[in-house]
Structures are given as structure tokens and as C-alpha cells.
mmCIF file of C-alpha atoms in Angstrom:
data_model
loop_
_atom_site.group_PDB
_atom_site.id
_atom_site.type_symbol
_atom_site.label_atom_id
_atom_site.label_comp_id
_atom_site.label_asym_id
_atom_site.label_seq_id
_atom_site.Cartn_x
_atom_site.Cartn_y
_atom_site.Cartn_z
ATOM 1 C CA UNK Y 45 0.000 0.000 0.000
ATOM 2 C CA UNK Y 46 1.307 3.472 -0.905
ATOM 3 C CA UNK Y 47 2.074 5.810 2.003
ATOM 4 C CA UNK Y 48 3.306 9.341 2.524
ATOM 5 C CA UNK Y 49 6.677 9.691 4.263
ATOM 6 C CA UNK Y 50 7.956 12.720 6.179
ATOM 7 C CA UNK Y 51 11.617 13.644 6.695
ATOM 8 C CA UNK Y 52 12.448 16.082 9.505
ATOM 9 C CA UNK Y 53 16.168 15.375 9.988
ATOM 10 C CA UNK Y 54 19.009 16.885 7.982
ATOM 11 C CA UNK Y 55 20.885 14.502 5.718
ATOM 12 C CA UNK Y 56 20.963 12.938 2.263
ATOM 13 C CA UNK Y 57 18.407 11.142 0.102
ATOM 14 C CA UNK Y 58 20.100 8.641 -2.139
ATOM 15 C CA UNK Y 59 19.141 6.086 -4.761
ATOM 16 C CA UNK Y 60 20.677 2.675 -4.296
ATOM 17 C CA UNK Y 61 19.603 -0.700 -5.725
ATOM 18 C CA UNK Y 62 16.439 0.900 -7.085
ATOM 19 C CA UNK Y 63 15.185 2.015 -3.718
ATOM 20 C CA UNK Y 64 15.458 5.163 -1.594
ATOM 21 C CA UNK Y 65 17.832 5.509 1.333
ATOM 22 C CA UNK Y 66 17.971 8.361 3.781
ATOM 23 C CA UNK Y 67 21.272 9.034 5.577
ATOM 24 C CA UNK Y 68 21.023 11.385 8.546
ATOM 25 C CA UNK Y 69 23.882 13.571 9.814
ATOM 26 C CA UNK Y 70 25.280 10.608 11.778
ATOM 27 C CA UNK Y 71 25.237 8.478 8.598
ATOM 28 C CA UNK Y 72 22.478 6.298 10.062
ATOM 29 C CA UNK Y 73 20.733 4.672 7.095
ATOM 30 C CA UNK Y 74 17.004 4.126 6.673
ATOM 31 C CA UNK Y 75 15.459 2.502 3.615
ATOM 32 C CA UNK Y 76 12.227 3.648 1.971
ATOM 33 C CA UNK Y 77 11.066 1.055 -0.602
ATOM 34 C CA UNK Y 78 10.099 3.286 -3.517
ATOM 35 C CA UNK Y 79 7.162 1.097 -4.579
ATOM 36 C CA UNK Y 80 5.539 1.850 -1.202
ATOM 37 C CA UNK Y 81 5.929 5.654 -1.370
ATOM 38 C CA UNK Y 82 3.202 8.002 -2.624
ATOM 39 C CA UNK Y 83 4.618 11.364 -1.503
ATOM 40 C CA UNK Y 84 7.824 12.473 0.208
ATOM 41 C CA UNK Y 85 7.590 15.541 2.476
ATOM 42 C CA UNK Y 86 10.975 17.064 3.294
ATOM 43 C CA UNK Y 87 11.153 19.458 6.253
ATOM 44 C CA UNK Y 88 14.880 19.100 6.985
ATOM 45 C CA UNK Y 89 17.905 20.249 4.967
ATOM 46 C CA UNK Y 90 18.383 17.349 2.588
ATOM 47 C CA UNK Y 91 20.821 16.762 -0.267
ATOM 48 C CA UNK Y 92 19.761 14.752 -3.329
ATOM 49 C CA UNK Y 93 20.758 14.267 -6.946
ATOM 50 C CA UNK Y 94 19.288 13.625 -10.387
ATOM 51 C CA UNK Y 95 19.609 9.850 -10.010
ATOM 52 C CA UNK Y 96 17.142 9.985 -7.108
ATOM 53 C CA UNK Y 97 14.799 12.293 -9.035
ATOM 54 C CA UNK Y 98 14.801 9.871 -11.965
ATOM 55 C CA UNK Y 99 13.791 7.047 -9.620
ATOM 56 C CA UNK Y 100 11.003 9.163 -8.110
ATOM 57 C CA UNK Y 101 9.790 10.038 -11.592
ATOM 58 C CA UNK Y 102 9.710 6.397 -12.681
ATOM 59 C CA UNK Y 103 7.483 5.543 -9.725
ATOM 60 C CA UNK Y 104 5.361 8.740 -9.856
ATOM 61 C CA UNK Y 105 6.484 9.867 -6.395
ATOM 62 C CA UNK Y 106 5.977 13.568 -5.615
ATOM 63 C CA UNK Y 107 8.631 15.342 -3.553
ATOM 64 C CA UNK Y 108 7.310 18.285 -1.505
ATOM 65 C CA UNK Y 109 9.887 20.684 -0.046
ATOM 66 C CA UNK Y 110 9.345 22.885 3.029
ATOM 67 C CA UNK Y 111 11.690 25.423 4.569
ATOM 68 C CA UNK Y 112 12.964 25.524 8.159
ATOM 69 C CA UNK Y 113 9.755 27.183 9.388
ATOM 70 C CA UNK Y 114 7.493 24.604 7.754
ATOM 71 C CA UNK Y 115 6.417 26.915 4.928
ATOM 72 C CA UNK Y 116 5.882 25.307 1.536
ATOM 73 C CA UNK Y 117 8.749 25.905 -0.925
ATOM 74 C CA UNK Y 118 7.816 23.777 -3.922
ATOM 75 C CA UNK Y 119 7.153 20.350 -5.408
ATOM 76 C CA UNK Y 120 9.034 18.054 -7.740
ATOM 77 C CA UNK Y 121 6.339 16.589 -9.987
ATOM 78 C CA UNK Y 122 7.177 13.553 -12.141
ATOM 79 C CA UNK Y 123 6.206 13.622 -15.789
ATOM 80 C CA UNK Y 124 2.441 13.378 -15.999
ATOM 81 C CA UNK Y 125 1.465 9.963 -17.342
ATOM 82 C CA UNK Y 126 -2.306 10.582 -17.222
ATOM 83 C CA UNK Y 127 -2.350 12.871 -20.246
ATOM 84 C CA UNK Y 128 -5.566 13.661 -22.146
ATOM 85 C CA UNK Y 129 -5.471 16.556 -24.591
ATOM 86 C CA UNK Y 130 -9.258 16.435 -24.967
ATOM 87 C CA UNK Y 131 -9.789 16.817 -21.213
ATOM 88 C CA UNK Y 132 -7.369 19.745 -20.973
ATOM 89 C CA UNK Y 133 -9.019 21.501 -23.926
ATOM 90 C CA UNK Y 134 -12.446 21.106 -22.335
ATOM 91 C CA UNK Y 135 -11.104 22.219 -18.949
ATOM 92 C CA UNK Y 136 -9.654 25.358 -20.539
ATOM 93 C CA UNK Y 137 -12.910 26.032 -22.398
ATOM 94 C CA UNK Y 138 -14.773 26.046 -19.077
ATOM 95 C CA UNK Y 139 -12.338 28.626 -17.761
ATOM 96 C CA UNK Y 140 -12.713 30.849 -20.840
ATOM 97 C CA UNK Y 141 -16.532 30.752 -20.684
ATOM 98 C CA UNK Y 142 -17.485 33.213 -17.903
ATOM 99 C CA UNK Y 143 -20.802 31.473 -17.140
ATOM 100 C CA UNK Y 144 -19.248 28.006 -16.913
ATOM 101 C CA UNK Y 145 -16.386 29.294 -14.812
ATOM 102 C CA UNK Y 146 -18.723 31.081 -12.402
ATOM 103 C CA UNK Y 147 -20.795 27.918 -11.951
ATOM 104 C CA UNK Y 148 -17.762 25.883 -10.868
ATOM 105 C CA UNK Y 149 -16.478 28.638 -8.576
ATOM 106 C CA UNK Y 150 -19.870 28.758 -6.850
ATOM 107 C CA UNK Y 151 -19.898 24.981 -6.450
ATOM 108 C CA UNK Y 152 -16.523 24.990 -4.685
ATOM 109 C CA UNK Y 153 -17.649 27.696 -2.278
ATOM 110 C CA UNK Y 154 -21.035 26.108 -1.597
ATOM 111 C CA UNK Y 155 -19.247 22.927 -0.542
ATOM 112 C CA UNK Y 156 -16.780 24.898 1.593
ATOM 113 C CA UNK Y 157 -19.612 26.728 3.379
ATOM 114 C CA UNK Y 158 -21.490 23.459 3.934
ATOM 115 C CA UNK Y 159 -18.434 22.012 5.698
ATOM 116 C CA UNK Y 160 -17.779 25.180 7.708
ATOM 117 C CA UNK Y 161 -21.332 25.144 9.036
ATOM 118 C CA UNK Y 162 -21.038 21.419 9.686
ATOM 119 C CA UNK Y 163 -18.034 22.091 11.953
ATOM 120 C CA UNK Y 164 -19.509 24.881 14.032
ATOM 121 C CA UNK Y 165 -23.103 23.607 14.292
ATOM 122 C CA UNK Y 166 -21.756 20.938 16.618
ATOM 123 C CA UNK Y 167 -21.317 23.739 19.158
ATOM 124 C CA UNK Y 168 -24.553 25.506 18.260
ATOM 125 C CA UNK Y 169 -25.243 26.945 21.723
ATOM 126 C CA UNK Y 170 -21.952 28.829 21.465
ATOM 127 C CA UNK Y 171 -21.926 29.509 17.711
ATOM 128 C CA UNK Y 172 -25.568 30.197 16.861
ATOM 129 C CA UNK Y 173 -24.933 33.836 15.903
ATOM 130 C CA UNK Y 174 -21.975 32.920 13.690
ATOM 131 C CA UNK Y 175 -24.074 30.268 11.940
ATOM 132 C CA UNK Y 176 -26.764 32.862 11.267
ATOM 133 C CA UNK Y 177 -24.271 35.372 9.838
ATOM 134 C CA UNK Y 178 -22.653 32.758 7.605
ATOM 135 C CA UNK Y 179 -26.026 31.566 6.323
ATOM 136 C CA UNK Y 180 -26.984 35.160 5.443
ATOM 137 C CA UNK Y 181 -23.752 35.656 3.503
ATOM 138 C CA UNK Y 182 -24.027 32.235 1.824
ATOM 139 C CA UNK Y 183 -27.377 33.200 0.284
ATOM 140 C CA UNK Y 184 -25.522 35.842 -1.722
ATOM 141 C CA UNK Y 185 -23.457 33.192 -3.517
ATOM 142 C CA UNK Y 186 -26.379 32.286 -5.794
ATOM 143 C CA UNK Y 187 -26.807 35.853 -7.065
ATOM 144 C CA UNK Y 188 -23.108 36.747 -7.421
ATOM 145 C CA UNK Y 189 -22.269 37.754 -10.992
ATOM 146 C CA UNK Y 190 -18.475 37.556 -11.078
ATOM 147 C CA UNK Y 191 -15.477 35.956 -9.382
ATOM 148 C CA UNK Y 192 -14.468 39.096 -7.459
ATOM 149 C CA UNK Y 193 -17.908 39.281 -5.854
ATOM 150 C CA UNK Y 194 -17.671 35.599 -4.913
ATOM 151 C CA UNK Y 195 -14.260 36.119 -3.324
ATOM 152 C CA UNK Y 196 -15.604 39.031 -1.294
ATOM 153 C CA UNK Y 197 -18.469 36.905 0.028
ATOM 154 C CA UNK Y 198 -16.062 34.067 0.796
ATOM 155 C CA UNK Y 199 -13.790 36.426 2.720
ATOM 156 C CA UNK Y 200 -16.623 37.638 4.958
ATOM 157 C CA UNK Y 201 -17.864 34.091 5.551
ATOM 158 C CA UNK Y 202 -14.415 32.898 6.516
ATOM 159 C CA UNK Y 203 -13.983 35.823 8.926
ATOM 160 C CA UNK Y 204 -17.180 34.854 10.788
ATOM 161 C CA UNK Y 205 -16.133 31.212 10.668
ATOM 162 C CA UNK Y 206 -12.697 31.747 12.191
ATOM 163 C CA UNK Y 207 -14.110 34.096 14.818
ATOM 164 C CA UNK Y 208 -16.360 31.260 15.972
ATOM 165 C CA UNK Y 209 -13.207 29.321 16.910
ATOM 166 C CA UNK Y 210 -12.918 31.610 19.944
ATOM 167 C CA UNK Y 211 -16.086 29.949 21.256
ATOM 168 C CA UNK Y 212 -15.077 26.420 20.263
ATOM 169 C CA UNK Y 213 -11.449 26.037 21.301
ATOM 170 C CA UNK Y 214 -10.757 25.036 24.900
ATOM 171 C CA UNK Y 215 -7.195 26.324 25.242
ATOM 172 C CA UNK Y 216 -5.913 29.899 24.940
ATOM 173 C CA UNK Y 217 -5.831 29.920 21.141
ATOM 174 C CA UNK Y 218 -7.384 33.225 20.090
ATOM 175 C CA UNK Y 219 -8.364 34.285 16.579
ATOM 176 C CA UNK Y 220 -8.132 38.032 15.919
ATOM 177 C CA UNK Y 221 -7.498 38.158 12.187
ATOM 178 C CA UNK Y 222 -6.144 35.863 9.490
ATOM 179 C CA UNK Y 223 -2.406 36.358 8.985
ATOM 180 C CA UNK Y 224 -0.579 34.176 6.461
ATOM 181 C CA UNK Y 225 2.805 35.525 5.398
ATOM 182 C CA UNK Y 226 3.932 35.050 8.053
ATOM 183 C CA UNK Y 227 1.456 33.710 10.649
ATOM 184 C CA UNK Y 228 1.537 35.950 13.713
ATOM 185 C CA UNK Y 229 -0.082 33.717 16.340
ATOM 186 C CA UNK Y 230 -0.304 29.958 17.068
ATOM 187 C CA UNK Y 231 -3.795 29.478 15.614
ATOM 188 C CA UNK Y 232 -2.804 31.115 12.330
ATOM 189 C CA UNK Y 233 0.337 28.995 12.274
ATOM 190 C CA UNK Y 234 -1.777 25.847 12.632
ATOM 191 C CA UNK Y 235 -4.217 26.964 9.921
ATOM 192 C CA UNK Y 236 -1.393 27.792 7.491
ATOM 193 C CA UNK Y 237 0.460 24.532 8.117
ATOM 194 C CA UNK Y 238 -2.701 22.439 7.772
ATOM 195 C CA UNK Y 239 -3.801 24.256 4.626
ATOM 196 C CA UNK Y 240 -0.381 23.670 3.056
ATOM 197 C CA UNK Y 241 -0.651 19.940 3.707
ATOM 198 C CA UNK Y 242 -4.108 20.049 2.124
ATOM 199 C CA UNK Y 243 -2.847 21.858 -0.999
ATOM 200 C CA UNK Y 244 -0.032 19.377 -1.574
ATOM 201 C CA UNK Y 245 -2.262 16.344 -0.975
ATOM 202 C CA UNK Y 246 -4.874 17.645 -3.414
ATOM 203 C CA UNK Y 247 -2.124 18.385 -5.953
ATOM 204 C CA UNK Y 248 -0.869 14.809 -5.727
ATOM 205 C CA UNK Y 249 -4.396 13.498 -6.351
ATOM 206 C CA UNK Y 250 -4.876 15.844 -9.330
ATOM 207 C CA UNK Y 251 -1.699 14.405 -10.873
ATOM 208 C CA UNK Y 252 -3.260 10.944 -10.786
ATOM 209 C CA UNK Y 253 -5.878 12.189 -13.283
ATOM 210 C CA UNK Y 254 -5.729 13.932 -16.686
ATOM 211 C CA UNK Y 255 -6.632 17.337 -15.180
ATOM 212 C CA UNK Y 256 -4.285 20.285 -15.665
ATOM 213 C CA UNK Y 257 -3.432 21.627 -12.166
ATOM 214 C CA UNK Y 258 -2.717 25.131 -13.494
ATOM 215 C CA UNK Y 259 -6.193 25.779 -14.983
ATOM 216 C CA UNK Y 260 -8.549 26.874 -12.204
ATOM 217 C CA UNK Y 261 -11.893 28.609 -11.771
ATOM 218 C CA UNK Y 262 -12.317 30.255 -8.364
ATOM 219 C CA UNK Y 263 -8.662 31.236 -8.011
ATOM 220 C CA UNK Y 264 -7.142 33.060 -10.948
ATOM 221 C CA UNK Y 265 -4.664 30.940 -12.922
ATOM 222 C CA UNK Y 266 -1.209 32.487 -12.887
ATOM 223 C CA UNK Y 267 2.417 31.529 -13.225
ATOM 224 C CA UNK Y 268 4.298 29.603 -10.532
ATOM 225 C CA UNK Y 269 1.317 27.994 -8.824
ATOM 226 C CA UNK Y 270 -1.003 25.015 -9.212
ATOM 227 C CA UNK Y 271 -4.200 26.982 -8.763
ATOM 228 C CA UNK Y 272 -6.639 24.104 -9.348
ATOM 229 C CA UNK Y 273 -5.371 22.568 -6.101
ATOM 230 C CA UNK Y 274 -6.370 25.818 -4.364
ATOM 231 C CA UNK Y 275 -9.887 25.491 -5.822
ATOM 232 C CA UNK Y 276 -10.399 21.904 -4.714
ATOM 233 C CA UNK Y 277 -8.766 22.542 -1.344
ATOM 234 C CA UNK Y 278 -11.639 24.934 -0.540
ATOM 235 C CA UNK Y 279 -13.811 21.827 -0.186
ATOM 236 C CA UNK Y 280 -11.398 19.954 2.069
ATOM 237 C CA UNK Y 281 -9.885 22.650 4.303
ATOM 238 C CA UNK Y 282 -12.933 22.875 6.590
ATOM 239 C CA UNK Y 283 -13.776 19.184 6.199
ATOM 240 C CA UNK Y 284 -10.328 17.838 7.102
ATOM 241 C CA UNK Y 285 -7.852 20.554 8.153
ATOM 242 C CA UNK Y 286 -10.106 22.516 10.493
ATOM 243 C CA UNK Y 287 -11.583 19.424 12.125
ATOM 244 C CA UNK Y 288 -8.034 18.183 12.818
ATOM 245 C CA UNK Y 289 -7.067 21.586 14.255
ATOM 246 C CA UNK Y 290 -10.088 21.673 16.574
ATOM 247 C CA UNK Y 291 -9.447 18.100 17.748
ATOM 248 C CA UNK Y 292 -5.717 18.716 18.276
ATOM 249 C CA UNK Y 293 -6.337 21.782 20.424
ATOM 250 C CA UNK Y 294 -9.345 20.541 22.393
ATOM 251 C CA UNK Y 295 -7.706 17.171 23.091
ATOM 252 C CA UNK Y 296 -4.434 18.927 24.027
ATOM 253 C CA UNK Y 297 -2.467 17.102 21.348
ATOM 254 C CA UNK Y 298 -1.150 20.545 20.369
ATOM 255 C CA UNK Y 299 -0.414 23.040 23.164
ATOM 256 C CA UNK Y 300 1.418 26.392 23.308
ATOM 257 C CA UNK Y 301 4.732 24.579 23.890
ATOM 258 C CA UNK Y 302 4.595 23.262 20.311
ATOM 259 C CA UNK Y 303 5.253 26.691 18.752
ATOM 260 C CA UNK Y 304 8.361 28.789 18.217
ATOM 261 C CA UNK Y 305 8.452 32.573 17.866
ATOM 262 C CA UNK Y 306 10.804 34.666 15.749
ATOM 263 C CA UNK Y 307 10.500 38.410 15.023
ATOM 264 C CA UNK Y 308 6.711 38.506 14.857
ATOM 265 C CA UNK Y 309 6.450 35.131 13.139
ATOM 266 C CA UNK Y 310 4.967 32.023 14.787
ATOM 267 C CA UNK Y 311 5.490 28.487 13.505
ATOM 268 C CA UNK Y 312 5.115 24.907 14.686
ATOM 269 C CA UNK Y 313 8.291 23.408 16.095
ATOM 270 C CA UNK Y 314 9.406 19.935 15.014
ATOM 271 C CA UNK Y 315 7.471 18.147 17.748
ATOM 272 C CA UNK Y 316 4.355 20.152 16.866
ATOM 273 C CA UNK Y 317 4.657 19.318 13.170
ATOM 274 C CA UNK Y 318 5.048 15.616 13.925
ATOM 275 C CA UNK Y 319 2.017 15.569 16.204
ATOM 276 C CA UNK Y 320 -0.155 17.454 13.714
ATOM 277 C CA UNK Y 321 0.957 15.265 10.798
ATOM 278 C CA UNK Y 322 0.155 12.123 12.786
ATOM 279 C CA UNK Y 323 -3.429 13.357 13.288
ATOM 280 C CA UNK Y 324 -3.606 14.532 9.664
ATOM 281 C CA UNK Y 325 -2.579 11.117 8.332
ATOM 282 C CA UNK Y 326 -5.085 9.374 10.603
ATOM 283 C CA UNK Y 327 -7.867 11.610 9.292
ATOM 284 C CA UNK Y 328 -6.894 11.086 5.642
ATOM 285 C CA UNK Y 329 -6.969 7.314 6.127
ATOM 286 C CA UNK Y 330 -10.388 7.326 7.805
ATOM 287 C CA UNK Y 331 -12.987 5.609 5.617
ATOM 288 C CA UNK Y 332 -16.641 6.474 5.045
ATOM 289 C CA UNK Y 333 -19.295 4.297 3.400
ATOM 290 C CA UNK Y 334 -19.934 5.976 0.036
ATOM 291 C CA UNK Y 335 -23.615 6.207 -0.842
ATOM 292 C CA UNK Y 336 -23.188 5.814 -4.609
ATOM 293 C CA UNK Y 337 -20.135 3.545 -4.785
ATOM 294 C CA UNK Y 338 -21.511 1.262 -2.034
ATOM 295 C CA UNK Y 339 -18.059 0.811 -0.522
ATOM 296 C CA UNK Y 340 -15.826 2.525 1.987
ATOM 297 C CA UNK Y 341 -13.812 5.498 0.721
ATOM 298 C CA UNK Y 342 -11.021 7.309 2.571
ATOM 299 C CA UNK Y 343 -10.949 11.080 3.002
ATOM 300 C CA UNK Y 344 -7.909 11.108 0.715
ATOM 301 C CA UNK Y 345 -9.782 9.242 -2.014
ATOM 302 C CA UNK Y 346 -12.657 11.711 -1.797
ATOM 303 C CA UNK Y 347 -10.158 14.242 -3.229
ATOM 304 C CA UNK Y 348 -9.576 11.998 -6.244
ATOM 305 C CA UNK Y 349 -13.306 11.517 -6.699
ATOM 306 C CA UNK Y 350 -13.746 15.298 -6.963
ATOM 307 C CA UNK Y 351 -11.213 15.266 -9.801
ATOM 308 C CA UNK Y 352 -13.115 12.525 -11.591
ATOM 309 C CA UNK Y 353 -16.377 14.435 -11.182
ATOM 310 C CA UNK Y 354 -14.769 17.522 -12.708
ATOM 311 C CA UNK Y 355 -13.572 15.501 -15.684
ATOM 312 C CA UNK Y 356 -17.093 14.156 -16.281
ATOM 313 C CA UNK Y 357 -18.379 17.732 -16.097
ATOM 314 C CA UNK Y 358 -15.805 19.023 -18.600
ATOM 315 C CA UNK Y 359 -16.508 16.335 -21.190
ATOM 316 C CA UNK Y 360 -20.281 16.646 -20.808
ATOM 317 C CA UNK Y 361 -21.016 13.311 -19.133
ATOM 318 C CA UNK Y 362 -22.423 14.555 -15.823
ATOM 319 C CA UNK Y 363 -22.961 18.005 -14.295
ATOM 320 C CA UNK Y 364 -20.568 18.689 -11.432
ATOM 321 C CA UNK Y 365 -21.994 18.566 -7.924
ATOM 322 C CA UNK Y 366 -19.402 19.048 -5.189
ATOM 323 C CA UNK Y 367 -18.918 16.879 -2.144
ATOM 324 C CA UNK Y 368 -21.140 17.824 0.802
ATOM 325 C CA UNK Y 369 -20.418 15.515 3.718
ATOM 326 C CA UNK Y 370 -23.520 13.592 4.734
ATOM 327 C CA UNK Y 371 -22.009 11.684 7.643
#
């Protein structure tokens, strides 16, 4: 079974006998059978060479690089083997058609709002007013006429949503405002780190399909980013990331001691990253009985299913309806 692997130590990644070896600073060797690896996440300072990259490419392993603070730096993506010119042409046509693009953008946000409300309704005595405000804003999604208007509505909804965390979280994690580059408090640091894991996981699932990760609908396509992963992540950030954050804080898996501070910037220390990733992986592997497929599907595979639904929409087989958790 394919698994994600995370490297926190400094050292070297090396190809030997058609498998991956990691040598830490003490030259301690650990093998990673390449046929069992889906993604490699590198948080330490690691040396590697083209021989290793060729091996990763042969086995379609994605290599995600993070800097010392845990901020995403970039991804090595193997050559895409799931190529379909027809799908990409149809995907691009849906971006170029303003009506078709707006429909998909609204679908992503409607799913996101559904999952936000799902999270905070569990604490309805404390969050009733926030639910009401979000529902009022969400009604405006249907009548929005362009992407900028949608993004404005989404921004207000997310502000109410994050403010409700002050009523939900049991420890002294306070939300004042969303700060990203860099995060300025522990809660923002958790949100940013979790969202980054979500983006990279969605990107890896997109690459297992013929979709082009640079052609998006809610987020504007631009150079140097895989913006379709940002679109699809809107569905899964509240469903997976935020539920993991709430559980980690309320169950005291993550506490204030798991953060470091540097010149106005706050980031998870190594122990904090490991603890969060452990909960993240557990959540991704959790399976739900799928109503249409009649079998259990993991949270990770739900990401792939969204890609397949988009493809069917682009080629005219079935109109896209986003995931809205029913469980």
C-alpha cells in the first residue's frame, strides 16, 4: 500500500539498488522502498541528486519541499502519465466561458460553506450567531455575478467562521485576524500549516488524473502555482484541516509549547509538526461508506473523486456537484 513519508532530519536522500535511502547527519541509514511511497515531504535540509529524481519520476512519487519554518517551498512533480489533450481543452474552455467558470467557482464555495457550518453547528449553543451570519452571507453566492464578488463573500464568511473558533477552542488559542505571510499567532500557524498539507495532498491526487493543475476557476490561474489545487482545497480545508485543528487543540495534542516565535512570526516546532501530521494522516486514512459507490472510501480518495467528477463535467457526461459531507 502506498504511504506518505515525512523527513524532519538533515541529511541525504540517495538512490541505491532501485530504492530510496535516507542518511542522517550521523550516517544512520534508513530505507524507503520506492514502490511503497506516494509522496515524500521534506522538512529538513536534505541533499539529493538527479539519479534519485529519476527514480522518483519512474514511480510517480511527488517530492514536496518545506523550509525551516514549515512553509511550503515547492514540489518536484514527475512527468504526468495521465495525459488527455481532450480533457485539458475542455477544462480550458470552461475557464474561458465566464458562465461556466462562475458555476464551478460557486460549487466549490457552496461545498466549503457546507463544511464550515457542519463544523460549528456541533457547538450551536456557542456559535448560533456565527451560523446565522454565515447563512446570510451564503445566500448571496447564488446571485453573485463575477469571481471578485464571490471572493468578497467568501472572505466575509471565513472571517465569521474563524471568529467562531474563539467559542469552540478550549485552550488559549485566540483568533483576531487571518495572517498568512507570516502567521503571527499559534492558531494562524496551525491553519497555514494544515492548509499547506491540504494543498499538496490535493495536488498529488490531481496528478493521478488527466486534469491540468494550473487551470482553475475560483482562483485566478497564474504563473508559478497550481491553482486548481487551491480550488479543490476549498472543499477539504474545513472538512479535514479545520476538524483536525479543533481536535488537536481541544484534546491537548497541540499546546502552546509546540510553537516557536521569531521576530513577529509564529510556527510549529518539530514536535508540533510531527504531532499534527500524525493526526492529519489518521484523518486522511479514515474511511466512510460511500452512498453511490456502495463501498468505503477514505478522506484522501474523496479528493480523487472530486477530480473525476470535474472531468465528467468538462466532457459533458455529468454536471458537477461538489462533495457535501452527509455523515
